[in-house]
């Protein structure tokens, strides 16, 4: 009873954690104990924390990262979001069916993380936590497939006003690598000259003296984001890219 009263009733947070690796945009998923069922990381909000703090806590527990880029993108509050009876049956060996909320409102967040720095960690109710290609992952429990779809739509809209590579690409990177990230998210190709011209015109990238050796491109220069210029441009709303 003490644990239950420490939570805000019927309010949960669900997190779409995105990383970029091998030219794939990937989403971090959990597999429930002794099942083949997957879902997004999430959980209830405590009485003693804000919803942003709850999302940060869940992300830290699943990724091992402390500083994470988070964006709240949607409140999921339909009266009927999924089949409660189906979920109760599939997870009855983990939770007493009687303890499920008849209705829950979830706040959706997406997180952009450096894939190379993440240590995927399952929680007490799951056996596995791992990355899946955003284009090819299993049917999820609850309404989580719908959540992933809307999070990806929100991310694509964000591409028009800020460079998400600041969160998804490890530094240093090349402009072709940055372009591949954008193309993967958008699902279409982009003109290299136009893309590079727009990115460099923002004044938030620093070209290093070293080059990337090997690979498909001919020794392109390496770049990094300039944090102070990036933050200043973001506050001024001066990051129109696409």
Short mmCIF file of C-alpha atoms in Angstrom, two decimals:
data_model
loop_
_atom_site.label_atom_id
_atom_site.label_comp_id
_atom_site.label_asym_id
_atom_site.label_seq_id
_atom_site.Cartn_x
_atom_site.Cartn_y
_atom_site.Cartn_z
CA UNK A 1 0.00 0.00 0.00
CA UNK A 2 2.81 2.40 0.85
CA UNK A 3 4.39 1.90 -2.58
CA UNK A 4 1.05 2.43 -4.37
CA UNK A 5 0.24 5.67 -2.53
CA UNK A 6 3.68 7.06 -3.49
CA UNK A 7 2.53 7.18 -7.12
CA UNK A 8 0.22 9.57 -8.95
CA UNK A 9 -2.81 7.40 -9.82
CA UNK A 10 -3.46 6.66 -13.50
CA UNK A 11 -0.56 8.78 -14.76
CA UNK A 12 2.38 7.18 -16.57
CA UNK A 13 5.33 8.20 -18.74
CA UNK A 14 6.44 6.32 -21.87
CA UNK A 15 9.79 6.95 -23.56
CA UNK A 16 10.82 6.46 -27.18
CA UNK A 17 14.61 6.28 -26.91
CA UNK A 18 16.28 6.77 -30.30
CA UNK A 19 19.87 6.15 -31.35
CA UNK A 20 21.72 6.13 -34.69
CA UNK A 21 24.09 3.29 -35.63
CA UNK A 22 25.29 1.72 -38.90
CA UNK A 23 23.05 4.09 -40.89
CA UNK A 24 20.02 2.89 -38.94
CA UNK A 25 17.75 4.87 -36.64
CA UNK A 26 17.09 2.51 -33.74
CA UNK A 27 14.60 2.39 -30.89
CA UNK A 28 15.26 0.84 -27.47
CA UNK A 29 12.68 -1.76 -26.39
CA UNK A 30 12.05 -4.03 -23.39
CA UNK A 31 10.96 -7.70 -23.44
CA UNK A 32 8.76 -8.71 -20.52
CA UNK A 33 9.85 -11.56 -18.25
CA UNK A 34 9.26 -15.07 -19.58
CA UNK A 35 7.42 -13.75 -22.66
CA UNK A 36 8.04 -12.76 -26.27
CA UNK A 37 6.19 -9.48 -25.75
CA UNK A 38 7.95 -6.14 -26.18
CA UNK A 39 7.13 -2.58 -25.18
CA UNK A 40 8.66 0.85 -24.68
CA UNK A 41 10.42 1.80 -21.45
CA UNK A 42 8.05 3.60 -19.14
CA UNK A 43 6.38 3.64 -15.78
CA UNK A 44 4.32 5.58 -13.25
CA UNK A 45 5.08 9.06 -11.98
CA UNK A 46 5.93 9.45 -8.30
CA UNK A 47 4.16 11.94 -6.06
CA UNK A 48 7.50 13.54 -5.27
CA UNK A 49 8.70 14.22 -8.85
CA UNK A 50 7.69 16.19 -11.92
CA UNK A 51 6.77 14.36 -15.11
CA UNK A 52 10.05 15.53 -16.69
CA UNK A 53 11.96 14.13 -13.71
CA UNK A 54 10.09 10.82 -14.06
CA UNK A 55 11.07 10.57 -17.73
CA UNK A 56 14.69 11.41 -16.93
CA UNK A 57 14.75 8.78 -14.18
CA UNK A 58 13.34 6.08 -16.47
CA UNK A 59 15.81 6.95 -19.22
CA UNK A 60 18.75 6.91 -16.82
CA UNK A 61 17.69 3.50 -15.49
CA UNK A 62 17.39 2.01 -19.01
CA UNK A 63 20.44 3.62 -20.66
CA UNK A 64 22.88 4.43 -17.88
CA UNK A 65 23.10 8.01 -19.16
CA UNK A 66 22.70 11.06 -16.95
CA UNK A 67 22.46 13.89 -19.48
CA UNK A 68 19.85 13.06 -22.12
CA UNK A 69 18.02 15.19 -24.69
CA UNK A 70 14.30 14.82 -23.93
CA UNK A 71 11.31 16.16 -25.81
CA UNK A 72 7.71 15.81 -24.62
CA UNK A 73 5.66 15.29 -27.79
CA UNK A 74 2.16 14.03 -26.93
CA UNK A 75 -0.32 13.20 -24.19
CA UNK A 76 -2.11 9.90 -24.77
CA UNK A 77 -5.43 10.25 -23.02
CA UNK A 78 -8.09 8.48 -25.08
CA UNK A 79 -10.72 6.75 -22.97
CA UNK A 80 -9.84 3.42 -24.61
CA UNK A 81 -6.23 3.22 -25.81
CA UNK A 82 -5.79 -0.57 -26.05
CA UNK A 83 -7.37 -3.83 -24.91
CA UNK A 84 -6.85 -3.90 -21.17
CA UNK A 85 -8.08 -7.50 -20.98
CA UNK A 86 -5.46 -8.60 -23.51
CA UNK A 87 -2.64 -6.94 -21.57
CA UNK A 88 -3.88 -8.37 -18.26
CA UNK A 89 -3.89 -11.87 -19.73
CA UNK A 90 -0.44 -11.63 -21.32
CA UNK A 91 1.22 -10.26 -18.17
CA UNK A 92 -0.81 -12.01 -15.47
CA UNK A 93 2.24 -14.01 -14.34
CA UNK A 94 3.95 -10.68 -13.51
CA UNK A 95 1.09 -8.49 -12.24
CA UNK A 96 -2.18 -9.32 -10.52
CA UNK A 97 -4.81 -8.35 -13.15
CA UNK A 98 -6.76 -6.54 -10.43
CA UNK A 99 -4.06 -3.89 -9.93
CA UNK A 100 -4.18 -2.48 -13.48
CA UNK A 101 -5.71 0.94 -13.92
CA UNK A 102 -8.97 0.72 -15.87
CA UNK A 103 -7.78 3.86 -17.62
CA UNK A 104 -4.32 5.43 -17.72
CA UNK A 105 -3.08 8.69 -19.20
CA UNK A 106 0.45 8.59 -20.56
CA UNK A 107 2.81 11.44 -21.37
CA UNK A 108 5.01 10.56 -24.32
CA UNK A 109 8.65 11.65 -24.57
CA UNK A 110 11.27 10.93 -27.17
CA UNK A 111 14.94 10.93 -26.29
CA UNK A 112 17.90 11.35 -28.64
CA UNK A 113 21.02 9.58 -27.40
CA UNK A 114 24.51 8.76 -28.56
CA UNK A 115 24.17 5.05 -29.36
CA UNK A 116 27.81 4.33 -28.51
CA UNK A 117 27.37 5.58 -24.93
CA UNK A 118 24.23 3.59 -24.04
CA UNK A 119 24.29 0.49 -21.84
CA UNK A 120 20.83 -1.10 -22.35
CA UNK A 121 19.50 -2.27 -18.98
CA UNK A 122 16.28 -4.25 -18.36
CA UNK A 123 14.22 -3.55 -15.25
CA UNK A 124 12.77 -5.86 -12.58
CA UNK A 125 9.88 -6.90 -14.84
CA UNK A 126 11.78 -7.54 -18.06
CA UNK A 127 14.39 -9.99 -19.32
CA UNK A 128 15.92 -7.99 -22.14
CA UNK A 129 16.54 -4.42 -23.24
CA UNK A 130 17.91 -3.94 -26.74
CA UNK A 131 17.93 -1.83 -29.88
CA UNK A 132 15.65 -2.43 -32.88
CA UNK A 133 15.70 -0.86 -36.34
CA UNK A 134 12.93 1.77 -36.38
CA UNK A 135 11.75 0.28 -39.69
CA UNK A 136 11.61 -3.31 -38.42
CA UNK A 137 10.55 -3.98 -34.84
CA UNK A 138 7.88 -6.28 -33.35
CA UNK A 139 4.27 -5.47 -32.55
CA UNK A 140 4.35 -3.88 -29.11
CA UNK A 141 2.04 -4.14 -26.14
CA UNK A 142 -0.36 -1.33 -25.19
CA UNK A 143 -0.55 1.43 -27.83
CA UNK A 144 3.21 1.66 -28.13
CA UNK A 145 3.42 1.12 -31.90
CA UNK A 146 1.22 4.19 -32.28
CA UNK A 147 3.49 6.11 -29.90
CA UNK A 148 6.60 5.28 -31.94
CA UNK A 149 4.86 6.41 -35.13
CA UNK A 150 3.88 9.77 -33.65
CA UNK A 151 7.32 10.26 -32.06
CA UNK A 152 8.99 9.76 -35.43
CA UNK A 153 6.60 12.27 -37.01
CA UNK A 154 7.47 14.79 -34.27
CA UNK A 155 11.20 14.19 -34.80
CA UNK A 156 10.85 14.81 -38.54
CA UNK A 157 9.15 18.11 -37.82
CA UNK A 158 11.96 19.03 -35.43
CA UNK A 159 14.51 18.53 -38.21
CA UNK A 160 13.29 21.77 -39.80
CA UNK A 161 14.33 23.91 -36.84
CA UNK A 162 17.26 22.30 -35.08
CA UNK A 163 20.15 19.95 -35.94
CA UNK A 164 19.40 16.68 -34.17
CA UNK A 165 22.89 15.47 -35.02
CA UNK A 166 24.01 17.33 -31.92
CA UNK A 167 22.36 14.55 -29.92
CA UNK A 168 22.51 11.48 -32.17
CA UNK A 169 26.00 11.56 -33.69
CA UNK A 170 29.21 10.97 -31.74
CA UNK A 171 31.82 13.66 -32.38
CA UNK A 172 33.73 14.24 -34.49
CA UNK A 173 31.70 13.49 -37.63
CA UNK A 174 31.81 14.24 -41.33
CA UNK A 175 29.17 16.16 -43.26
CA UNK A 176 28.32 13.02 -45.30
CA UNK A 177 27.74 11.17 -42.01
CA UNK A 178 25.49 13.98 -40.79
CA UNK A 179 23.61 13.91 -44.07
CA UNK A 180 23.05 10.14 -43.80
CA UNK A 181 21.50 10.70 -40.39
CA UNK A 182 19.02 13.19 -41.84
CA UNK A 183 18.23 10.95 -44.79
CA UNK A 184 17.61 7.97 -42.50
CA UNK A 185 15.18 9.93 -40.34
CA UNK A 186 13.37 11.47 -43.31
CA UNK A 187 13.38 8.30 -45.41
CA UNK A 188 14.57 10.12 -48.53
CA UNK A 189 17.77 11.29 -50.16
CA UNK A 190 19.04 14.88 -50.08
CA UNK A 191 21.26 16.87 -52.41
CA UNK A 192 24.77 16.86 -50.83
CA UNK A 193 25.71 20.38 -51.95
CA UNK A 194 22.49 21.95 -50.69
CA UNK A 195 22.66 20.08 -47.39
CA UNK A 196 26.26 21.04 -46.70
CA UNK A 197 25.65 24.67 -47.70
CA UNK A 198 22.68 24.97 -45.32
CA UNK A 199 24.47 23.30 -42.41
CA UNK A 200 27.61 25.41 -42.76
CA UNK A 201 25.60 28.63 -43.14
CA UNK A 202 24.24 28.18 -39.59
CA UNK A 203 27.67 28.92 -38.13
CA UNK A 204 27.38 26.21 -35.48
CA UNK A 205 29.92 23.75 -36.89
CA UNK A 206 33.68 23.83 -36.45
CA UNK A 207 35.83 22.15 -39.08
CA UNK A 208 38.77 20.28 -37.61
CA UNK A 209 42.16 19.93 -39.27
CA UNK A 210 41.90 16.14 -39.39
CA UNK A 211 40.06 14.09 -42.00
CA UNK A 212 38.18 10.79 -41.97
CA UNK A 213 40.42 8.21 -43.59
CA UNK A 214 38.99 5.28 -45.54
CA UNK A 215 35.32 4.49 -46.10
CA UNK A 216 33.11 5.33 -49.04
CA UNK A 217 34.02 9.03 -49.14
CA UNK A 218 37.31 10.61 -50.16
CA UNK A 219 38.86 11.76 -46.88
CA UNK A 220 36.23 14.34 -45.85
CA UNK A 221 36.98 16.81 -43.10
CA UNK A 222 35.78 16.12 -39.57
CA UNK A 223 33.44 18.53 -37.78
CA UNK A 224 32.02 19.13 -34.34
CA UNK A 225 29.20 21.30 -33.01
CA UNK A 226 30.19 24.53 -31.27
CA UNK A 227 28.08 24.29 -28.08
CA UNK A 228 27.86 28.00 -27.25
CA UNK A 229 26.95 29.01 -30.82
CA UNK A 230 24.47 26.16 -31.11
CA UNK A 231 22.72 27.16 -27.87
CA UNK A 232 22.65 30.83 -28.83
CA UNK A 233 21.16 30.10 -32.26
CA UNK A 234 18.61 27.75 -30.70
CA UNK A 235 17.44 30.43 -28.24
CA UNK A 236 17.17 32.99 -31.04
CA UNK A 237 15.15 30.58 -33.20
CA UNK A 238 17.75 30.88 -35.92
CA UNK A 239 18.21 27.24 -36.90
CA UNK A 240 16.02 26.78 -39.95
CA UNK A 241 17.63 23.93 -41.87
CA UNK A 242 15.24 22.24 -44.29
#
